[in-house]
mmCIF file of C-alpha atoms in Angstrom:
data_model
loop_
_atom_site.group_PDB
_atom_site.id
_atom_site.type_symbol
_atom_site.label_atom_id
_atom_site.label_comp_id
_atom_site.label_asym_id
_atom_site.label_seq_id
_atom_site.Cartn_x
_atom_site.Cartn_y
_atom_site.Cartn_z
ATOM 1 C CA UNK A 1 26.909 16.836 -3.808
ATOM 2 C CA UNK A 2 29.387 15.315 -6.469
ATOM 3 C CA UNK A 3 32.527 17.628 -6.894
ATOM 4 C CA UNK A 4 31.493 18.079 -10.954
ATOM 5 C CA UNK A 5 28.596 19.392 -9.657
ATOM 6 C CA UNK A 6 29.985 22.048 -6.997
ATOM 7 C CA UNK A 7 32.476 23.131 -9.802
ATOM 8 C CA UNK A 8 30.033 23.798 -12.431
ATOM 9 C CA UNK A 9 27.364 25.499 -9.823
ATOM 10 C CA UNK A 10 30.374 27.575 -8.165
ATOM 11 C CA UNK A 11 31.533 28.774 -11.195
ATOM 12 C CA UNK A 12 27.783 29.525 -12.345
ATOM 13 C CA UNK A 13 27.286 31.407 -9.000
ATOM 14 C CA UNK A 14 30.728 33.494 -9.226
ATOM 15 C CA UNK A 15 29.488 34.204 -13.021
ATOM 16 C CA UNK A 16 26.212 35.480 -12.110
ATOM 17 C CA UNK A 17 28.110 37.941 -9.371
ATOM 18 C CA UNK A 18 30.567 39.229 -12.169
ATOM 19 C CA UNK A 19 26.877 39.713 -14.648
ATOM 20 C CA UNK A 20 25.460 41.612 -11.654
ATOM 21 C CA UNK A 21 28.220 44.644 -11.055
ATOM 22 C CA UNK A 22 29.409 44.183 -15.183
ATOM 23 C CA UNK A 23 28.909 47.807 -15.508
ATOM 24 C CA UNK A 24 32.456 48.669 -12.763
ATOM 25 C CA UNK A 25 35.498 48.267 -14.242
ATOM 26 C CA UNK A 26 37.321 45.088 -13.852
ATOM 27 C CA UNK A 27 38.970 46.091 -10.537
ATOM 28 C CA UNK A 28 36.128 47.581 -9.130
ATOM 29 C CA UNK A 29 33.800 44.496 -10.078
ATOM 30 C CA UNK A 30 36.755 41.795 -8.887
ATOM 31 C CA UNK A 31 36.819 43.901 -5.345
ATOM 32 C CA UNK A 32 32.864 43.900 -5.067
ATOM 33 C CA UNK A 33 32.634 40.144 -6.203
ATOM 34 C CA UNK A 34 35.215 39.099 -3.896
ATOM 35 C CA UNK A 35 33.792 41.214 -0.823
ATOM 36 C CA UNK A 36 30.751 39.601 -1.301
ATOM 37 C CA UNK A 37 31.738 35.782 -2.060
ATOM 38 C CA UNK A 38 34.297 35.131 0.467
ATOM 39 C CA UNK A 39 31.653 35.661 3.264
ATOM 40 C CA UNK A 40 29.260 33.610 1.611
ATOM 41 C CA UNK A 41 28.128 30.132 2.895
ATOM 42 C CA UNK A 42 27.148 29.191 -0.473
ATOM 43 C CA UNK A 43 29.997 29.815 -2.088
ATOM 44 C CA UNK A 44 32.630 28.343 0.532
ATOM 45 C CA UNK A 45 30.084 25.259 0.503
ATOM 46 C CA UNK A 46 30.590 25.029 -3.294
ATOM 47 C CA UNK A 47 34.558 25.375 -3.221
ATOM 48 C CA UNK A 48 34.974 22.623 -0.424
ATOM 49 C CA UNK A 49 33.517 20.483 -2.632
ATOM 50 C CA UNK A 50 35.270 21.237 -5.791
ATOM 51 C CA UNK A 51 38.552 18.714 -5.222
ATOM 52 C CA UNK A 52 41.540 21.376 -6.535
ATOM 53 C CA UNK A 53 44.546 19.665 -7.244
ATOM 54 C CA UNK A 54 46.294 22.598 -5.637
ATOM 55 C CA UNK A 55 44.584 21.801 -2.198
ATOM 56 C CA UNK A 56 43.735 25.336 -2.174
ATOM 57 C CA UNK A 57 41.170 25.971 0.960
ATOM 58 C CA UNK A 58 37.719 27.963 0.220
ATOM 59 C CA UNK A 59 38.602 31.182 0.163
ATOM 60 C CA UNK A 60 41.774 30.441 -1.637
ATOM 61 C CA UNK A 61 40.028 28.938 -4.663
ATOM 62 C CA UNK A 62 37.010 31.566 -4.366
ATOM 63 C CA UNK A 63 40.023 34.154 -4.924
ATOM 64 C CA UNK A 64 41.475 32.061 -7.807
ATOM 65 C CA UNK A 65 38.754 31.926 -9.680
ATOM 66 C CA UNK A 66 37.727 35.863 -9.101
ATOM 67 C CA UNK A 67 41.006 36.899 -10.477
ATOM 68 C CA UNK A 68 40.661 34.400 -13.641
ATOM 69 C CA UNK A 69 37.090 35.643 -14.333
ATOM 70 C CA UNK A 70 38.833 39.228 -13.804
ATOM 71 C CA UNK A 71 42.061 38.331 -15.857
ATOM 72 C CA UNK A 72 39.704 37.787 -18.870
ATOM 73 C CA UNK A 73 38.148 40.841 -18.831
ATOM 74 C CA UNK A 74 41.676 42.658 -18.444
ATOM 75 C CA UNK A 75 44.629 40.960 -19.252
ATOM 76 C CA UNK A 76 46.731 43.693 -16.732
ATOM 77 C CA UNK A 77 44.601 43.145 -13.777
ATOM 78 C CA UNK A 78 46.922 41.618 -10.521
ATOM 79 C CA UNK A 79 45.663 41.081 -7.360
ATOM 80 C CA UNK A 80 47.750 43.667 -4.699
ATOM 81 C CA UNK A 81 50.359 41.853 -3.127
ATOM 82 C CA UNK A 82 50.872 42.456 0.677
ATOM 83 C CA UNK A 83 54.442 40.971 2.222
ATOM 84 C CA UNK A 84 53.612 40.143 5.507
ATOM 85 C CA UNK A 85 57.485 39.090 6.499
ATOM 86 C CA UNK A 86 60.320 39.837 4.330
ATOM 87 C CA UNK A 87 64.228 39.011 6.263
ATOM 88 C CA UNK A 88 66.066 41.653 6.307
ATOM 89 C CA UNK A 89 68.919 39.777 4.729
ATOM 90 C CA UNK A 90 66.604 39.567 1.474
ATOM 91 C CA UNK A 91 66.070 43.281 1.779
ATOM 92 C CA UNK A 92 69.780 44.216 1.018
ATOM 93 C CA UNK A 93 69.965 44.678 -2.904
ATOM 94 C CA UNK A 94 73.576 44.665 -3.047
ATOM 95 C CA UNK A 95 75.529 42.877 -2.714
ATOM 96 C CA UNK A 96 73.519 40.032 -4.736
ATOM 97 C CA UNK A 97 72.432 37.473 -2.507
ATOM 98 C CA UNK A 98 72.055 34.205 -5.002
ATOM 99 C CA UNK A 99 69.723 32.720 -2.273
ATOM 100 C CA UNK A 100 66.758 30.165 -3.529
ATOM 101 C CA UNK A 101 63.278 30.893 -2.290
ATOM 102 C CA UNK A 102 60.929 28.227 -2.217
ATOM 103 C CA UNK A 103 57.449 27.845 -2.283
ATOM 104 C CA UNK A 104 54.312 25.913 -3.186
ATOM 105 C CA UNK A 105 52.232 26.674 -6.438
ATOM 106 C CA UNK A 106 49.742 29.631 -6.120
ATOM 107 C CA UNK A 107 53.232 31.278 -4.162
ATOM 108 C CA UNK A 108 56.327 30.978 -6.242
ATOM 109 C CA UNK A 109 55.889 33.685 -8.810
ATOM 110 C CA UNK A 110 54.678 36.008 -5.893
ATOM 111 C CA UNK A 111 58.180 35.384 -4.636
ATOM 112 C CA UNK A 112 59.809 35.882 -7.727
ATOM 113 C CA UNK A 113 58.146 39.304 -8.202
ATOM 114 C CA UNK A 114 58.510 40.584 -4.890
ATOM 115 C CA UNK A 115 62.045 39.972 -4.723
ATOM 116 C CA UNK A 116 62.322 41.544 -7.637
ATOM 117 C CA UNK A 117 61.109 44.900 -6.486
ATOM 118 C CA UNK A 118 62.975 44.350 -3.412
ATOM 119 C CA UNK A 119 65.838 44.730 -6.576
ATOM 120 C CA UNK A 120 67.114 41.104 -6.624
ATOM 121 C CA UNK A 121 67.823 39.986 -9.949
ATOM 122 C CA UNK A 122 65.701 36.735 -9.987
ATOM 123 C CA UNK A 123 64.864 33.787 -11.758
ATOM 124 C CA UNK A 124 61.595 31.837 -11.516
ATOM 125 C CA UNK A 125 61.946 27.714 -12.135
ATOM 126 C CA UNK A 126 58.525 27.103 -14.247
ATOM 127 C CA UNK A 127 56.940 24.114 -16.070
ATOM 128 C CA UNK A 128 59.216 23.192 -19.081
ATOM 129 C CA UNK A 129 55.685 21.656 -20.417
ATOM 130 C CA UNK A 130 53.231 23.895 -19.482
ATOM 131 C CA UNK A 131 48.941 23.483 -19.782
ATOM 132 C CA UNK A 132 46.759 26.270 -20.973
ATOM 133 C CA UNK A 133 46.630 28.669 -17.681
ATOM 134 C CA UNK A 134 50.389 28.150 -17.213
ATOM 135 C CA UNK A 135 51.354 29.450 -20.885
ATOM 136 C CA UNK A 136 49.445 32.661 -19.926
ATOM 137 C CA UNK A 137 50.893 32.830 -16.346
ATOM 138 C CA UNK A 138 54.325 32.375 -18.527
ATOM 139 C CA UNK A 139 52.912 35.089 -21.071
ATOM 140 C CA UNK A 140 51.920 37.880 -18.112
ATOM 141 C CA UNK A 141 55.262 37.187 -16.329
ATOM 142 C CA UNK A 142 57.585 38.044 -19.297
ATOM 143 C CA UNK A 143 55.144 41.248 -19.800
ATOM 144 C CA UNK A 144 55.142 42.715 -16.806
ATOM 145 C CA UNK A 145 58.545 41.665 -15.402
ATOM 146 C CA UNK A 146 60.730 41.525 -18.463
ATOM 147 C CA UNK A 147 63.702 41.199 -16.163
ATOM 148 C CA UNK A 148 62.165 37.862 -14.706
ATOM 149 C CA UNK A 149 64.549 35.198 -16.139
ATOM 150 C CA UNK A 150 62.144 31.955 -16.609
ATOM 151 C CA UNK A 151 63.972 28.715 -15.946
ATOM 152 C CA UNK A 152 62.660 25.377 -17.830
ATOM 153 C CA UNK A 153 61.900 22.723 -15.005
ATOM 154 C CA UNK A 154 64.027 20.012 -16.829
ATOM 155 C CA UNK A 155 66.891 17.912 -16.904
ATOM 156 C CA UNK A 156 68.639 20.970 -17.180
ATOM 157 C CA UNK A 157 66.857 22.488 -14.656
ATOM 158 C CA UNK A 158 69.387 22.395 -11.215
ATOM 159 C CA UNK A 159 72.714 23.040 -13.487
ATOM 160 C CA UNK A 160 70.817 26.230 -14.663
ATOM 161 C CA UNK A 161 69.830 27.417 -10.916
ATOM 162 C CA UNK A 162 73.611 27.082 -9.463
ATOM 163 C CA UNK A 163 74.809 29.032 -12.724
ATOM 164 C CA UNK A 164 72.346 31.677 -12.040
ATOM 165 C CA UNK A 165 73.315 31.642 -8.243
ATOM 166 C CA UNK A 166 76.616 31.848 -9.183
ATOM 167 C CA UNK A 167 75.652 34.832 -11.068
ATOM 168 C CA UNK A 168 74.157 36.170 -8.039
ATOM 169 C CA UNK A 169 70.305 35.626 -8.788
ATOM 170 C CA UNK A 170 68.326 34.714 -6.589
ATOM 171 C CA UNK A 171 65.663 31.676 -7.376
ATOM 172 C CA UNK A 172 62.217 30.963 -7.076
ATOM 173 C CA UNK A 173 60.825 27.662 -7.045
ATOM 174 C CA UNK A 174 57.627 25.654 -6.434
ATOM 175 C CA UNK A 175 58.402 22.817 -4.722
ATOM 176 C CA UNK A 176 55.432 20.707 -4.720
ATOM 177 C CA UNK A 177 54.506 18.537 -7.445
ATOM 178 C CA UNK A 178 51.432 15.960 -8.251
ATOM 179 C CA UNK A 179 51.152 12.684 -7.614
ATOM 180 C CA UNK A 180 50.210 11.753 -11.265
ATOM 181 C CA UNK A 181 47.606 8.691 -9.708
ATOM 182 C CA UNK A 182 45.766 11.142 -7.763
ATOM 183 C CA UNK A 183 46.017 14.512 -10.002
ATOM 184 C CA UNK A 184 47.015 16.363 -6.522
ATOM 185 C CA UNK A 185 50.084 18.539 -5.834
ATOM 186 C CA UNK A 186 51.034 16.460 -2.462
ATOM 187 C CA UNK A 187 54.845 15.635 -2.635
ATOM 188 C CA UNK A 188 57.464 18.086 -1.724
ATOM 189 C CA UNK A 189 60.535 17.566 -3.421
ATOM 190 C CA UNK A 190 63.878 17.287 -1.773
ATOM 191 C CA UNK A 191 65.886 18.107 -4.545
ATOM 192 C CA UNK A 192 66.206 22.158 -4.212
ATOM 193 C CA UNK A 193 66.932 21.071 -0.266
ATOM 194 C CA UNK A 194 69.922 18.826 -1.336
ATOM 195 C CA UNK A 195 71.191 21.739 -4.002
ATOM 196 C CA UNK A 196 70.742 24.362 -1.240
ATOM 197 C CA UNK A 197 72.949 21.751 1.355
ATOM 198 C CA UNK A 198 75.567 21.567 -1.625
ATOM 199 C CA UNK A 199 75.963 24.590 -2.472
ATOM 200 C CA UNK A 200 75.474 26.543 0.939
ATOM 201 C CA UNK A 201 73.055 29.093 -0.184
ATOM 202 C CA UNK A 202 70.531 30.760 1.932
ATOM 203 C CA UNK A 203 67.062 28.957 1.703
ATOM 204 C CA UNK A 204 64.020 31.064 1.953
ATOM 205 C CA UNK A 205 60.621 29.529 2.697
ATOM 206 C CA UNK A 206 57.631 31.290 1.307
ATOM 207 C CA UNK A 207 53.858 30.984 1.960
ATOM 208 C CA UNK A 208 51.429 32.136 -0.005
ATOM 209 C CA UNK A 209 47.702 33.291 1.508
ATOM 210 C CA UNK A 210 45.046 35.767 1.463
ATOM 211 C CA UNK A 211 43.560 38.448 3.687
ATOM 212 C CA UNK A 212 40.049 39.567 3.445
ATOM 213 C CA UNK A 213 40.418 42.607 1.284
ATOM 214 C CA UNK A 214 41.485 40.496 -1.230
ATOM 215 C CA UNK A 215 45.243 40.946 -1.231
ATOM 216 C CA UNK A 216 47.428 38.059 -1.633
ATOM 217 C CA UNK A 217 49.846 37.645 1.063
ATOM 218 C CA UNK A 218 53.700 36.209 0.981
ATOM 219 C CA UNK A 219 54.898 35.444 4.625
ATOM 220 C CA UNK A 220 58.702 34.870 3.799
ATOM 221 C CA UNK A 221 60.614 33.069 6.400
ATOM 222 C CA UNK A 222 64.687 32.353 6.955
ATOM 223 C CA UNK A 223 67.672 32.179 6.266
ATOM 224 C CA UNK A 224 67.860 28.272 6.550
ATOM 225 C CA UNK A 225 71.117 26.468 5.772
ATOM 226 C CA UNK A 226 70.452 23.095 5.151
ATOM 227 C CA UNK A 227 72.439 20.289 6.494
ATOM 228 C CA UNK A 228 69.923 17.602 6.219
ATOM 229 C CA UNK A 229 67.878 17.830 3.419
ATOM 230 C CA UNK A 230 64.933 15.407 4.263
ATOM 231 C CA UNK A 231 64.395 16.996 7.844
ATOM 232 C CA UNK A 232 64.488 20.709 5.932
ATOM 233 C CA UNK A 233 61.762 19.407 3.687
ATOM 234 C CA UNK A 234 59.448 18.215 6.926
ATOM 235 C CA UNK A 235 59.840 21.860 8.278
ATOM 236 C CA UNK A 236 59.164 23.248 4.881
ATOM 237 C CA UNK A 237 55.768 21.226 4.936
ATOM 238 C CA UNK A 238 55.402 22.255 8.524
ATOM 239 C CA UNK A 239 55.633 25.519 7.763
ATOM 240 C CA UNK A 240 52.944 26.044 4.754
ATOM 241 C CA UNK A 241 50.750 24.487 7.637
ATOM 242 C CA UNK A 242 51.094 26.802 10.250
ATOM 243 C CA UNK A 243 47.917 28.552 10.486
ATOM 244 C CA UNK A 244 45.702 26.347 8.337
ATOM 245 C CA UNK A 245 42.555 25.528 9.415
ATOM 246 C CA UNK A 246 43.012 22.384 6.934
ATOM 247 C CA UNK A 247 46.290 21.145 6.915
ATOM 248 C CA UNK A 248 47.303 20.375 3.008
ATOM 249 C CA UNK A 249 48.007 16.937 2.807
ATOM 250 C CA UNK A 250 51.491 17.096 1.800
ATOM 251 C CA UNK A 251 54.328 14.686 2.412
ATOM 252 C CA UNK A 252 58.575 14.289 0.926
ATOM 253 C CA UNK A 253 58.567 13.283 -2.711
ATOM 254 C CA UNK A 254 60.379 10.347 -4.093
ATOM 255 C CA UNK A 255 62.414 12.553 -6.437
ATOM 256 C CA UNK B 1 94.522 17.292 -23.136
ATOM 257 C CA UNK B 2 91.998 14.473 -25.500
ATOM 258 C CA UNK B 3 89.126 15.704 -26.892
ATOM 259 C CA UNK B 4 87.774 13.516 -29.214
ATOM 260 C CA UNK B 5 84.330 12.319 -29.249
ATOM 261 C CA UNK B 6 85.342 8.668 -27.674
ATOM 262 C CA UNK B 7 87.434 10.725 -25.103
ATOM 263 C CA UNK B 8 84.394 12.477 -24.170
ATOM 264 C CA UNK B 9 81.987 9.829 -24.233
ATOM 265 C CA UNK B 10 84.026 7.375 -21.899
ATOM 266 C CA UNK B 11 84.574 10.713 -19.466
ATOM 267 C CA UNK B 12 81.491 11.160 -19.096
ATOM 268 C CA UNK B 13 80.265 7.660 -19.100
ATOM 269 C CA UNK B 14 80.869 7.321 -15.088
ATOM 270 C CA UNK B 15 78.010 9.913 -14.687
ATOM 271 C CA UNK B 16 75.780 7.907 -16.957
ATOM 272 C CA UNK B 17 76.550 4.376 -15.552
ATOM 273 C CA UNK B 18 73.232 3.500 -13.901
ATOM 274 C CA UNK B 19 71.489 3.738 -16.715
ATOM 275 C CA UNK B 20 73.731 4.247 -19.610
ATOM 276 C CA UNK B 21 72.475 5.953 -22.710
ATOM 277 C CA UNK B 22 71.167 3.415 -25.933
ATOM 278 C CA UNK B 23 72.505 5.745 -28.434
ATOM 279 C CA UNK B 24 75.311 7.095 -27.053
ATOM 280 C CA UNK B 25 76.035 10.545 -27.777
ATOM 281 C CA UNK B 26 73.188 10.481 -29.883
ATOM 282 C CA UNK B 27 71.154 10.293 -26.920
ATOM 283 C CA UNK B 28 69.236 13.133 -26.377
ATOM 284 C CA UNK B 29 69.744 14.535 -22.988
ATOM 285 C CA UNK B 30 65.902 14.105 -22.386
ATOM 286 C CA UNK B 31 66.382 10.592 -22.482
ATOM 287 C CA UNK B 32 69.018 10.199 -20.320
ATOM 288 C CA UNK B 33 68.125 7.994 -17.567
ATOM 289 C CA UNK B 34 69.654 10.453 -14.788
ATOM 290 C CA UNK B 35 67.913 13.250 -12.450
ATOM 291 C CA UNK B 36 68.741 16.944 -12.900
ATOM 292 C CA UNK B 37 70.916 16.314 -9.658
ATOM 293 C CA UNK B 38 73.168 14.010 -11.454
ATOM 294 C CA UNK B 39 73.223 15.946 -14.884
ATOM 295 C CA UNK B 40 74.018 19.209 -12.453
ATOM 296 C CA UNK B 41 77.281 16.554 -11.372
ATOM 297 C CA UNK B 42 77.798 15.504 -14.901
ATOM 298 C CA UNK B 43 77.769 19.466 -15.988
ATOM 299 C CA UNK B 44 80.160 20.081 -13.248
ATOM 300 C CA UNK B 45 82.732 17.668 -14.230
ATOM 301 C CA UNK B 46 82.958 18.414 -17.803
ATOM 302 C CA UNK B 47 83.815 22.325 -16.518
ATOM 303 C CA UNK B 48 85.743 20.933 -15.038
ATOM 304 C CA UNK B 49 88.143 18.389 -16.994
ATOM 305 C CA UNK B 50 87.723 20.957 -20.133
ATOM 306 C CA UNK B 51 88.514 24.333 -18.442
ATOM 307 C CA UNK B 52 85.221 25.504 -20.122
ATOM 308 C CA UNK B 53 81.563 26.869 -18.965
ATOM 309 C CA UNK B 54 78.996 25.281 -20.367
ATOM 310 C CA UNK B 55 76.311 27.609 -21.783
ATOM 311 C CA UNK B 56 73.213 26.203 -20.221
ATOM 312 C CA UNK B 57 71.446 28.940 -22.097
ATOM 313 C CA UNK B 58 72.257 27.785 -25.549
ATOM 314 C CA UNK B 59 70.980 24.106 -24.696
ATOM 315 C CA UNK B 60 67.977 22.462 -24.148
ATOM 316 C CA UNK B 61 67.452 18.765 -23.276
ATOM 317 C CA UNK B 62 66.300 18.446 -26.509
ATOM 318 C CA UNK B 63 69.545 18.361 -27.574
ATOM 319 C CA UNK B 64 71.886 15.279 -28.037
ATOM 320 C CA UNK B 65 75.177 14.774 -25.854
ATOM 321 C CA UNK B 66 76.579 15.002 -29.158
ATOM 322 C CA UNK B 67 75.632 18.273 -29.726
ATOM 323 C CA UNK B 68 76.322 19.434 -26.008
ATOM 324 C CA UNK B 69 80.523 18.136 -27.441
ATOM 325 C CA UNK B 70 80.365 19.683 -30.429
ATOM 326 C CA UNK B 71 79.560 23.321 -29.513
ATOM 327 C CA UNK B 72 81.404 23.574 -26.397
ATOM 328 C CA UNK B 73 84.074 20.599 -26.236
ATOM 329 C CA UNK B 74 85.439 19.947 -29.272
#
């Protein structure tokens, strides 16, 4: 089956399910869609067709597109976040830490918000150039955490992080970016790895997931202090693939 | 301590030297032909040299090098 095709019937199928229970209110009809999608054959057929440049597994992109179909409906709804492993070290609000969490896409703004109501002041690095869904990911941030300072991902972009770590915020950051051939998020950068070397701050490595009551999970792991860059990056990648049934293909950026 | 424009330019010109700018400090910092790594050096140095902290807030790379001299050099 081509991958246009499992997108469009996958989205059709997850469509129907929202039609069917239309009469709950949005939470109600996101937790009975999502109970009864992620154990379907069907659907997890459909979504390991439908290439996502995220390589976001089945249930991963089932979930994604439950909570977009449920977003539009009501622009307040968030899925329930549940922190599997916080460090204690990130757990001590004062003094300021001015450590840099990393992450992959799908994970860095639950890192950013969660440290947040751990009482961190934080800053989230974010698409200077953003598309369509990453304007109103921009939009619901600044709404619902208007002390979430958002960072430009620019030239600018690393001189801005150390003065904000020097300011003791801490920093968020997706670290993967897309090969712009293949349309896939695949490279890690080892940029934030050298900054975190230079500057000797605390690295935190986050990983996103989700459980089967539809929470989404942040499994935060460290403190690492980097002294070589390119082998921190290859146990960053290692560790977004521990537990995967499908490894992401992911591998250390040029830049 | 020298603060002209030409002062500034040739100070920061080391940072710049792989690929250096086509305008000068009309460049716009967008364009510069360095990595955020190397503009995070560059940013560094000119705290540095002028005894001053460069509002990162009040720029964008939108603006020139110029610009980035006039408000907080000259």
């Amino acid at each position: 089956m081509s991958r246009q095709l499992c997108r469009t019937a996958l989205h059709a199928l997850i469509c129907v399910h929202f039609l069917s229970v239309r009469s709950l209110s949005p939470v109600e009809q996101f937790a009975r869609v999502w109970s009864r999608l992620h154990r379907s054959r069907l659907a997890r057929l459909l979504a390991a067709g439908y290439a996502h440049r995220c390589q976001l597994d089945p249930r991963e992109l089932i979930m994604a597109l439950c909570f977009g179909f449920t977003l539009r409906k009501d622009p307040d709804f968030t899925v329930p976040l549940r922190i599997e492993r916080m460090p204690a070290e990130l757990k001590q609000t004062s003094p300021p830490l001015g450590a840099i969490c990393i992450s992959t896409h799908a994970g860095h703004a639950s890192a950013a918000t969660a440290l947040l109501e751990l009482g961190h002041p934080s800053c989230l690095l974010v698409d200077a150039a953003p598309n369509a869904s990453g304007q109103a990911l921009h939009s619901w941030l600044r709404e619902r955490h208007p002390d979430l300072k958002l960072i430009p991902n620019d030239r600018l972009s690393l001189a801005r992080v150390v003065r904000e770590l020097e300011g003791g915020r801490s920093v968020c950051c997706a670290v993967d970016y897309q090969d712009p051939r293949r349309k896939l998020y695949c490279y890690i950068s080892p940029m934030l790895f050298e900054l975190a070397r230079r500057t000797g701050r605390p690295m935190y490595f986050g990983r996103p997931g989700i459980d089967p009551a539809g929470n989404a999970i942040l499994d935060v792991e460290g403190p690492h202090f980097v002294t070589d860059p390119l082998a921190s990056t290859q146990r960053f990648i290692e560790f977004i693939n521990e537990g995967r049934q499908t490894p992401r293909a992911l591998s250390i950026g040029p830049h | 301590m020298k603060k002209t424009a030409q002062d500034f330019e040739a100070f920061i010109a080391p940072y710049l030297e792989e690929a250096p700018p086509l305008q000068g400090l009309d460049t716009r910092i967008a364009d510069l032909e360095i990595d955020s790594l190397s503009f995070l050096e560059m940013i560094q140095a000119i705290d540095d040299e002028y005894g001053i902290t460069v509002n990162l807030d009040q720029i964008t790379d939108d603006h020139t090098l110029r610009q980035l001299y006039e408000r907080f050099v000259q």
